[in-house]
Coordinates of N, CA and C in Angstrom, one line a residue:
M1 N -10.9 -28.2 21.0 CA -10.4 -27.4 21.4 C -8.5 -28.3 20.8
T2 N -7.6 -27.0 20.9 CA -6.4 -27.2 20.4 C -5.4 -27.6 22.0
S3 N -4.7 -28.6 22.1 CA -4.3 -29.4 22.8 C -2.9 -28.8 22.3
H4 N -2.1 -28.7 24.1 CA -0.9 -27.8 24.0 C 0.6 -28.8 22.8
R5 N 0.1 -30.0 22.6 CA 1.3 -30.6 21.5 C 0.5 -30.6 20.5
E6 N -0.6 -30.5 19.8 CA -0.9 -29.9 18.7 C -0.5 -28.6 18.0
E7 N -0.6 -27.8 19.2 CA -0.6 -26.5 18.7 C 1.5 -26.3 18.9
E8 N 2.3 -27.1 19.1 CA 3.4 -28.0 18.9 C 3.9 -28.0 17.9
V9 N 2.8 -28.9 17.5 CA 3.6 -29.6 16.3 C 3.1 -28.5 15.1
V10 N 1.6 -28.0 15.1 CA 1.7 -26.5 14.1 C 2.8 -25.6 14.2
T11 N 3.6 -25.5 15.3 CA 4.2 -24.4 15.5 C 5.8 -25.2 14.6
Q12 N 5.9 -26.0 14.5 CA 7.5 -26.5 14.4 C 7.2 -27.0 12.9
E13 N 5.8 -26.9 12.4 CA 5.9 -27.6 10.9 C 5.5 -26.3 10.2
E14 N 5.3 -25.3 11.1 CA 5.4 -23.5 10.3 C 7.3 -23.0 9.9
E15 N 8.0 -23.3 10.8 CA 9.2 -23.2 11.2 C 9.9 -23.9 10.6
T16 N 9.5 -24.9 10.6 CA 10.4 -25.9 9.7 C 10.6 -25.5 8.2
F17 N 9.0 -25.8 7.3 CA 9.1 -26.0 5.9 C 8.4 -24.4 5.3
P18 N 9.3 -23.5 6.0 CA 8.3 -22.1 5.3 C 8.6 -22.2 3.7
I19 N 9.6 -22.7 3.5 CA 10.1 -22.7 2.1 C 9.3 -23.5 1.3
A20 N 9.2 -24.6 1.3 CA 8.2 -25.5 0.3 C 7.2 -25.1 0.4
V21 N 6.8 -24.0 -0.7 CA 5.9 -23.7 -1.2 C 6.0 -24.5 -2.8
P22 N 4.6 -24.5 -3.5 CA 4.7 -25.0 -4.6 C 5.4 -24.1 -5.8
I23 N 5.7 -24.3 -6.6 CA 6.2 -23.7 -7.8 C 5.0 -23.0 -8.6
E24 N 4.7 -21.8 -9.2 CA 3.3 -21.8 -10.0 C 4.2 -21.9 -11.5
N25 N 3.9 -22.2 -12.3 CA 4.4 -22.2 -14.0 C 5.9 -22.5 -14.0
P26 N 6.5 -23.6 -13.9 CA 8.0 -23.1 -13.9 C 8.4 -23.3 -15.1
P27 N 9.5 -22.7 -15.6 CA 9.8 -23.0 -16.8 C 9.9 -24.3 -17.9
E28 N 10.2 -25.1 -16.8 CA 10.6 -26.2 -17.0 C 9.3 -27.2 -18.1
R29 N 8.4 -26.6 -17.4 CA 6.9 -28.0 -17.5 C 6.7 -27.7 -19.0
T30 N 6.2 -29.1 -19.4 CA 6.0 -29.3 -20.2 C 5.3 -31.0 -20.3
L31 N 4.8 -31.7 -21.8 CA 4.5 -32.8 -21.9 C 5.3 -34.0 -21.8
T32 N 5.1 -35.0 -21.9 CA 5.8 -35.4 -22.0 C 5.7 -36.6 -23.3
I33 N 7.2 -37.4 -23.8 CA 6.7 -37.3 -25.2 C 7.0 -38.9 -25.0
L34 N 7.3 -40.0 -23.9 CA 7.4 -41.0 -23.4 C 6.3 -41.7 -24.3
S35 N 6.6 -42.7 -25.3 CA 5.2 -43.6 -25.8 C 5.3 -44.9 -25.1
F36 N 3.7 -45.2 -25.3 CA 3.4 -46.0 -24.2 C 3.7 -47.2 -24.4
R37 N 4.9 -47.7 -25.5 CA 5.7 -48.8 -25.8 C 6.3 -48.8 -24.7
A38 N 7.2 -47.5 -24.7 CA 8.2 -47.2 -23.9 C 8.0 -47.5 -22.2
F39 N 7.0 -46.6 -22.5 CA 6.5 -46.8 -20.2 C 6.8 -48.3 -20.6
I40 N 5.6 -49.4 -21.4 CA 5.7 -50.6 -20.7 C 7.1 -51.2 -20.5
Q41 N 7.8 -50.9 -21.5 CA 9.6 -51.4 -21.2 C 10.0 -51.1 -20.2
L42 N 10.2 -49.9 -19.6 CA 10.7 -48.9 -18.5 C 10.2 -49.7 -17.1
R43 N 8.9 -50.1 -17.2 CA 7.9 -50.6 -15.9 C 8.8 -52.3 -16.0
T44 N 8.5 -52.8 -16.7 CA 9.3 -54.1 -16.9 C 10.5 -54.1 -16.3
Q45 N 11.5 -53.5 -17.1 CA 13.3 -53.4 -17.1 C 13.2 -53.1 -15.5
F46 N 12.4 -52.3 -14.8 CA 13.1 -51.8 -13.6 C 12.2 -52.3 -12.4
G47 N 11.3 -53.3 -12.5 CA 10.3 -54.3 -12.5 C 9.2 -53.6 -10.8
F48 N 8.4 -52.5 -11.6 CA 7.8 -51.8 -11.2 C 6.4 -52.6 -11.3
A49 N 5.6 -52.7 -10.1 CA 3.8 -53.8 -10.2 C 3.0 -52.8 -11.0
E50 N 2.2 -53.4 -11.8 CA 1.6 -52.0 -12.8 C 0.7 -51.7 -12.1
S51 N 0.4 -51.3 -10.4 CA 0.0 -50.7 -9.9 C 0.4 -49.4 -9.5
D52 N 1.4 -49.3 -9.7 CA 2.1 -48.5 -8.8 C 2.9 -47.1 -9.9
V53 N 2.7 -47.5 -11.5 CA 2.5 -46.3 -12.2 C 1.8 -46.2 -13.0
L54 N 2.1 -45.1 -12.9 CA 0.9 -44.5 -14.2 C 1.5 -43.6 -15.3
F55 N 1.0 -44.2 -16.8 CA 1.6 -43.3 -18.2 C 0.1 -42.0 -17.6
P56 N 1.5 -40.9 -18.2 CA 1.1 -39.2 -18.2 C -0.4 -39.6 -19.7
G57 N -1.4 -38.3 -19.2 CA -2.3 -38.1 -19.5 C -1.8 -37.2 -20.6
P58 N -2.6 -36.6 -21.6 CA -2.5 -35.4 -22.5 C -2.0 -34.6 -22.4
S59 N -2.7 -34.1 -21.0 CA -2.3 -32.5 -20.0 C -1.4 -32.7 -18.5
D60 N -0.9 -34.2 -18.4 CA 0.2 -33.7 -17.2 C 1.2 -33.8 -17.4
T61 N 1.7 -32.9 -16.4 CA 3.0 -32.4 -16.2 C 3.9 -33.3 -14.9
A62 N 5.0 -33.0 -15.1 CA 5.6 -33.2 -14.3 C 6.1 -32.7 -12.9
D63 N 5.8 -31.4 -13.3 CA 5.6 -30.7 -11.8 C 4.6 -31.0 -10.7
N64 N 3.6 -31.4 -11.6 CA 1.8 -31.4 -11.0 C 1.5 -32.7 -11.2
P65 N 2.2 -33.7 -10.6 CA 1.8 -35.1 -10.9 C 0.3 -35.6 -10.1
P66 N -0.4 -36.4 -10.3 CA -1.8 -37.3 -9.9 C -1.2 -37.1 -8.8
R67 N -2.6 -36.7 -7.6 CA -2.2 -37.6 -6.2 C -1.5 -38.7 -5.9
G68 N -1.0 -38.4 -5.4 CA 0.0 -40.0 -4.6 C 0.4 -40.4 -5.7
F69 N 1.3 -39.5 -6.4 CA 2.2 -40.3 -7.4 C 3.3 -39.1 -7.6
I70 N 4.7 -39.6 -7.9 CA 5.9 -38.6 -8.2 C 6.0 -38.6 -10.1
A71 N 6.8 -37.4 -10.0 CA 7.0 -38.1 -11.4 C 8.1 -38.6 -11.8
I72 N 9.4 -39.8 -12.4 CA 10.3 -40.2 -12.5 C 11.0 -40.2 -14.0
N73 N 12.0 -40.7 -14.1 CA 11.9 -40.7 -15.9 C 13.2 -41.9 -15.8
R74 N 13.9 -42.1 -16.5 CA 14.7 -43.3 -17.3 C 16.1 -42.9 -16.7
Q75 N 16.6 -42.0 -16.5 CA 17.9 -41.6 -16.2 C 18.0 -41.5 -14.8
M76 N 16.6 -41.7 -14.1 CA 17.0 -41.7 -12.3 C 16.9 -43.2 -12.4
C77 N 15.9 -44.1 -13.0 CA 16.1 -45.4 -12.7 C 17.3 -46.3 -13.2
L78 N 18.3 -45.7 -13.8 CA 19.6 -45.8 -14.9 C 20.6 -46.2 -13.3
S79 N 20.5 -44.8 -12.8 CA 21.1 -44.5 -11.9 C 21.2 -45.2 -10.3
G80 N 19.6 -45.4 -10.4 CA 19.4 -46.5 -9.3 C 18.9 -45.9 -8.6
A81 N 18.3 -44.9 -8.9 CA 17.1 -44.0 -7.7 C 15.9 -44.5 -8.5
I82 N 15.5 -45.5 -7.4 CA 13.9 -46.5 -8.0 C 13.0 -46.3 -6.6
P83 N 11.7 -45.8 -7.1 CA 11.0 -45.6 -5.8 C 11.0 -47.4 -5.2
P84 N 11.1 -47.3 -4.2 CA 10.6 -46.4 -2.9 C 11.7 -45.5 -2.3
F85 N 13.3 -45.9 -3.3 CA 14.0 -45.4 -2.5 C 14.6 -45.8 -1.2
N86 N 15.7 -44.9 -1.0 CA 16.0 -45.1 0.5 C 16.2 -44.2 1.2
D87 N 16.5 -44.2 2.5 CA 16.5 -42.9 3.9 C 17.2 -42.0 3.2
F88 N 18.5 -42.1 2.9 CA 19.6 -41.4 2.7 C 18.8 -40.1 1.5
L89 N 18.4 -40.6 0.6 CA 17.8 -39.2 -1.1 C 16.2 -39.5 0.2
R90 N 15.8 -39.7 1.3 CA 14.3 -39.1 1.7 C 15.0 -37.7 2.2
I91 N 16.5 -38.2 3.3 CA 16.1 -37.4 4.4 C 17.4 -35.6 3.2
L92 N 17.8 -36.6 2.2 CA 18.7 -35.2 1.1 C 17.6 -34.3 0.4
L93 N 16.8 -35.3 -0.4 CA 16.0 -34.1 -1.0 C 15.0 -33.4 0.1
L94 N 14.0 -34.1 1.2 CA 14.0 -32.8 2.3 C 14.3 -31.8 2.8
R95 N 15.7 -32.1 2.9 CA 16.5 -30.6 2.6 C 16.6 -29.7 2.0
L96 N 16.5 -30.0 1.2 CA 16.4 -29.3 0.0 C 15.1 -28.9 -0.2
S97 N 14.4 -29.7 0.0 CA 12.9 -29.2 -0.1 C 12.3 -28.8 -1.7
I98 N 12.7 -30.3 -1.7 CA 12.1 -30.6 -4.0 C 11.7 -31.7 -4.0
S99 N 11.4 -32.0 -5.4 CA 10.6 -33.5 -5.8 C 11.7 -34.0 -6.0
P100 N 11.2 -35.4 -5.9 CA 12.7 -36.3 -6.7 C 13.1 -36.1 -7.6
S101 N 11.7 -35.6 -8.3 CA 12.5 -35.3 -10.6 C 12.6 -34.0 -10.1
Q102 N 13.0 -32.6 -9.1 CA 13.4 -32.0 -9.3 C 15.3 -31.9 -9.3
L103 N 15.8 -33.0 -9.0 CA 17.4 -33.3 -8.7 C 17.7 -33.7 -9.9
H104 N 18.8 -33.4 -10.8 CA 19.5 -33.6 -12.1 C 19.8 -35.1 -12.1
P105 N 19.4 -35.6 -13.4 CA 20.2 -37.0 -13.0 C 21.1 -37.0 -13.1
N106 N 22.1 -36.7 -13.3 CA 23.6 -36.5 -12.6 C 23.6 -36.4 -11.4
G107 N 23.2 -35.9 -10.6 CA 23.3 -35.8 -9.5 C 22.4 -37.5 -9.0
Y108 N 22.4 -37.7 -9.4 CA 21.6 -39.1 -9.3 C 23.1 -40.4 -9.3
A109 N 23.5 -39.7 -10.1 CA 24.7 -41.0 -10.7 C 25.8 -40.8 -9.8
I110 N 25.8 -39.2 -9.6 CA 26.9 -39.0 -8.2 C 26.3 -40.0 -6.5
L111 N 25.5 -39.3 -6.4 CA 24.7 -39.9 -4.9 C 24.4 -40.9 -4.8
M112 N 24.0 -41.9 -6.2 CA 24.0 -43.3 -5.6 C 25.6 -44.2 -5.9
G113 N 26.4 -43.6 -6.6 CA 27.4 -44.2 -6.8 C 28.1 -44.0 -5.0
L114 N 27.9 -43.0 -4.5 CA 28.6 -42.1 -3.3 C 27.9 -43.4 -2.8
C115 N 26.7 -43.9 -2.2 CA 26.0 -44.5 -1.9 C 26.8 -46.3 -1.9
V116 N 27.0 -46.6 -3.0 CA 27.5 -47.7 -3.3 C 29.3 -47.9 -2.6
L117 N 29.6 -46.6 -2.6 CA 30.9 -46.8 -2.6 C 31.1 -46.4 -0.5
F118 N 30.3 -46.0 -0.3 CA 30.5 -45.9 1.2 C 29.9 -47.1 1.8
R119 N 28.7 -48.1 1.1 CA 28.2 -49.3 2.3 C 29.5 -50.2 1.9
R120 N 30.5 -50.4 0.5 CA 30.9 -51.2 0.2 C 32.9 -50.8 1.1
T121 N 33.0 -49.5 1.6 CA 34.3 -49.4 2.2 C 34.3 -49.4 3.7
L122 N 32.8 -48.6 3.8 CA 32.7 -48.3 5.4 C 30.7 -49.0 6.1
D123 N 30.1 -49.9 5.3 CA 29.4 -50.6 5.4 C 28.2 -49.6 6.5
R124 N 27.8 -48.5 5.5 CA 26.7 -47.5 5.8 C 26.5 -47.0 4.6
L125 N 25.2 -46.0 4.9 CA 25.8 -45.0 3.7 C 25.7 -43.8 3.9
P126 N 26.3 -42.7 3.4 CA 26.8 -41.6 4.0 C 26.0 -40.1 4.5
S127 N 26.7 -39.4 5.6 CA 25.8 -38.7 5.9 C 25.4 -37.4 5.2
F128 N 24.4 -36.8 5.6 CA 24.2 -35.5 5.2 C 25.6 -34.6 5.5
E129 N 25.9 -34.6 6.2 CA 27.4 -33.6 6.3 C 28.4 -34.1 5.7
E130 N 28.8 -35.1 5.4 CA 29.7 -36.1 4.4 C 29.4 -35.6 3.1
I131 N 28.2 -35.6 2.6 CA 27.7 -35.2 1.1 C 27.9 -33.5 1.1
R132 N 27.2 -33.1 2.1 CA 27.8 -31.4 1.7 C 28.9 -30.9 1.7
Y133 N 30.8 -31.8 2.1 CA 31.6 -31.8 1.6 C 31.8 -32.2 0.6
L134 N 31.5 -33.3 0.0 CA 31.9 -33.9 -0.9 C 31.1 -33.3 -2.3
C135 N 30.0 -32.8 -2.3 CA 29.4 -32.2 -2.8 C 29.2 -30.6 -3.5
S136 N 28.9 -30.4 -4.4 CA 28.4 -29.2 -4.6 C 26.4 -29.3 -4.7
F137 N 26.3 -28.2 -4.3 CA 24.6 -27.8 -5.1 C 24.4 -26.2 -5.6
T138 N 24.2 -26.8 -7.2 CA 23.4 -25.2 -7.3 C 22.5 -25.7 -8.6
K139 N 22.3 -24.2 -9.0 CA 20.9 -24.2 -10.0 C 22.0 -23.3 -11.3
S140 N 20.9 -23.9 -12.3 CA 21.4 -23.1 -13.6 C 20.3 -22.1 -14.0
K141 N 20.6 -21.2 -15.3 CA 19.4 -20.1 -15.5 C 18.8 -20.5 -16.4
D142 N 19.6 -22.2 -17.1 CA 18.4 -22.6 -18.0 C 17.3 -23.7 -17.4
H143 N 17.5 -23.8 -15.8 CA 16.6 -24.8 -15.5 C 16.9 -24.0 -14.3
P144 N 15.7 -23.4 -13.4 CA 16.1 -22.3 -12.5 C 15.3 -23.6 -11.3
S145 N 14.6 -24.5 -11.8 CA 13.7 -24.9 -10.7 C 14.1 -26.3 -10.7
L146 N 15.3 -26.8 -11.3 CA 15.9 -28.5 -10.9 C 17.5 -27.3 -10.0
I147 N 18.1 -28.6 -8.9 CA 19.0 -28.5 -8.3 C 20.4 -29.6 -9.1
I148 N 21.3 -29.0 -9.4 CA 22.4 -29.8 -10.3 C 23.0 -30.2 -9.2
V149 N 23.5 -31.1 -9.2 CA 25.0 -31.8 -8.3 C 26.2 -32.1 -8.7
R150 N 27.0 -32.1 -8.5 CA 28.8 -31.8 -8.8 C 29.6 -31.9 -7.6
S151 N 30.5 -32.9 -7.9 CA 31.5 -33.3 -6.9 C 32.1 -31.8 -6.8
A152 N 33.0 -32.0 -5.6 CA 33.2 -30.7 -5.1 C 34.7 -30.6 -5.5
R153 N 35.3 -29.5 -5.8 CA 36.8 -29.1 -6.6 C 37.8 -29.7 -5.5
N154 N 38.9 -31.3 -6.2 CA 39.5 -31.6 -5.3 C 39.1 -32.7 -4.1
R155 N 37.9 -33.2 -4.1 CA 37.7 -34.1 -3.5 C 36.3 -35.1 -4.1
K156 N 36.9 -35.3 -5.1 CA 36.0 -36.3 -6.4 C 36.5 -37.9 -6.0
L157 N 35.6 -38.5 -5.7 CA 35.4 -39.5 -5.4 C 35.1 -40.8 -6.4
L158 N 35.0 -40.1 -7.2 CA 34.2 -41.2 -8.5 C 34.0 -40.5 -9.6
S159 N 34.6 -41.1 -10.9 CA 35.0 -40.8 -12.0 C 34.5 -41.6 -12.8
D160 N 34.4 -40.5 -14.3 CA 33.8 -41.1 -15.3 C 32.3 -41.0 -15.3
L161 N 31.9 -40.6 -15.0 CA 30.3 -40.3 -14.6 C 30.0 -39.0 -15.5
T162 N 28.9 -39.2 -16.3 CA 27.9 -38.6 -17.1 C 27.3 -37.4 -16.3
E163 N 28.0 -36.2 -16.8 CA 27.6 -35.1 -16.0 C 26.6 -34.4 -16.8
S164 N 26.4 -34.7 -18.4 CA 25.5 -33.8 -19.7 C 24.3 -35.3 -19.4
V165 N 23.1 -34.4 -19.1 CA 22.0 -35.9 -19.7 C 21.2 -35.0 -20.4
H166 N 20.6 -35.1 -21.6 CA 19.5 -34.6 -21.9 C 18.6 -35.4 -22.3
G167 N 17.4 -34.7 -22.6 CA 16.1 -35.4 -23.0 C 15.4 -36.1 -21.7
F168 N 15.9 -35.7 -20.5 CA 14.5 -36.0 -19.4 C 14.2 -35.7 -18.9
L169 N 13.7 -34.5 -19.5 CA 12.3 -33.1 -18.9 C 11.0 -33.6 -19.4
N170 N 11.2 -34.3 -20.8 CA 10.0 -34.7 -21.4 C 10.1 -36.1 -21.5
Q171 N 10.5 -36.5 -21.0 CA 10.4 -38.1 -21.0 C 10.1 -39.2 -19.6
F172 N 9.1 -38.6 -18.9 CA 8.3 -38.7 -17.6 C 7.6 -39.8 -17.5
F173 N 7.7 -40.4 -16.2 CA 6.2 -41.2 -15.7 C 6.0 -40.9 -14.7
F174 N 4.9 -41.9 -14.4 CA 4.6 -41.2 -12.2 C 4.8 -42.8 -12.2
A175 N 5.3 -42.3 -11.0 CA 5.6 -44.0 -9.6 C 4.9 -43.3 -8.3
R176 N 4.4 -44.0 -8.2 CA 3.5 -44.4 -6.5 C 4.4 -43.1 -5.5
C177 N 4.3 -42.4 -4.8 CA 5.3 -41.8 -4.2 C 5.0 -42.0 -2.8
P178 N 6.8 -42.5 -2.7 CA 6.8 -42.9 -1.1 C 6.9 -41.9 0.0
P179 N 6.3 -42.5 1.3 CA 6.1 -42.2 2.3 C 7.5 -40.5 2.7
G180 N 7.0 -39.8 3.0 CA 8.2 -38.9 2.8 C 8.9 -37.9 2.1
F181 N 8.0 -37.8 1.2 CA 8.6 -37.5 -0.6 C 7.9 -36.3 -0.3
Y182 N 8.2 -35.1 -1.0 CA 7.2 -34.8 -1.8 C 6.9 -34.3 -3.2
A183 N 5.2 -34.0 -4.3 CA 5.5 -34.8 -5.3 C 5.3 -33.6 -6.1
I184 N 5.0 -32.5 -5.8 CA 4.3 -31.2 -6.8 C 5.7 -30.8 -6.1
W185 N 6.2 -30.1 -7.6 CA 7.4 -29.5 -7.2 C 7.4 -28.1 -6.3
R186 N 8.5 -27.8 -5.8 CA 8.7 -26.9 -4.8 C 9.4 -25.5 -4.8
V187 N 9.6 -24.3 -4.1 CA 10.7 -23.5 -4.7 C 11.6 -24.0 -3.8
G188 N 12.5 -25.2 -3.5 CA 13.0 -25.2 -2.6 C 13.8 -24.5 -1.1
S189 N 14.7 -25.2 -0.8 CA 15.7 -24.1 0.3 C 17.2 -23.5 -0.5
K190 N 17.1 -22.5 0.8 CA 18.9 -21.8 0.2 C 19.6 -22.6 0.0
I191 N 20.5 -23.4 -1.1 CA 21.2 -24.4 -1.2 C 22.1 -24.7 0.4
F192 N 22.3 -23.4 1.3 CA 23.6 -23.3 2.2 C 22.9 -23.6 3.1
L193 N 21.8 -23.3 3.4 CA 21.2 -23.0 4.8 C 20.1 -24.3 5.3
F194 N 20.5 -25.2 5.0 CA 19.5 -26.4 5.6 C 19.0 -26.6 6.7
L195 N 17.8 -26.9 7.0 CA 17.6 -27.0 8.0 C 17.2 -28.8 8.8
F196 N 17.7 -28.6 9.6 CA 17.9 -30.3 10.2 C 16.4 -30.5 10.8
L197 N 15.7 -31.6 10.3 CA 14.1 -32.1 10.5 C 14.5 -32.8 11.5
H198 N 13.0 -32.6 12.3 CA 12.6 -33.6 13.7 C 12.2 -35.0 12.5
S199 N 12.2 -36.0 13.6 CA 11.6 -37.5 13.6 C 10.5 -37.1 12.9
W200 N 9.3 -36.9 13.5 CA 8.1 -36.7 13.2 C 7.9 -35.8 11.8
A201 N 8.3 -34.8 11.1 CA 8.8 -34.7 10.0 C 8.4 -35.9 9.2
F202 N 9.1 -36.5 9.4 CA 9.5 -38.0 8.2 C 8.1 -38.4 8.1
R203 N 7.5 -38.8 9.8 CA 6.6 -39.7 9.4 C 5.0 -39.1 9.4
N204 N 4.8 -37.2 9.2 CA 3.9 -36.9 9.1 C 3.7 -36.0 7.4
L205 N 4.8 -35.9 6.7 CA 5.0 -35.7 5.7 C 4.2 -36.2 4.5
S206 N 3.0 -35.9 4.0 CA 2.5 -36.4 2.8 C 2.6 -35.8 1.5
C207 N 2.3 -36.5 0.4 CA 2.7 -36.1 -0.7 C 1.4 -35.0 -1.1

């Protein structure tokens, strides 16, 4: 027999995540060209434990990683977006309803830069509302499964950041999925119609 509390949670889940469905055959799907030697170098450079990363197999793709793992790339790590990430990125990616590897690497450079700026000036991370004010979120025809982040016009707090990044789609590897993140690529939310998530969603979301 289902309790009233269980019925309430099911109802909330259905209302909160109706658009977080997997993408079937995304056009960006590709195999990795990362060499095992480069994988070992990245693992060492960014301080991953050997048990927390996987080298992709011959048929593995970033959009559908092995269970318990997410796809990441070198460009993400260089921007400071290294698993297990921080609460700010978890909230943002959940509201976008996407996996970490669906955010274009230029976005991580902007977002992590803003995190550093807010930490140094205000001693806190930026709120979701502040990021919405300072940044725009779009998709492109070339990469419809990815989200591109840009500084909003006349609200640019950071300069000299690379906005064109190439070669990240086919140079991925897998890292253990932190709690509260999607692993499989998702359709994503409508960019300007974000849903505010309840605290229980963060605790119960699984990869």
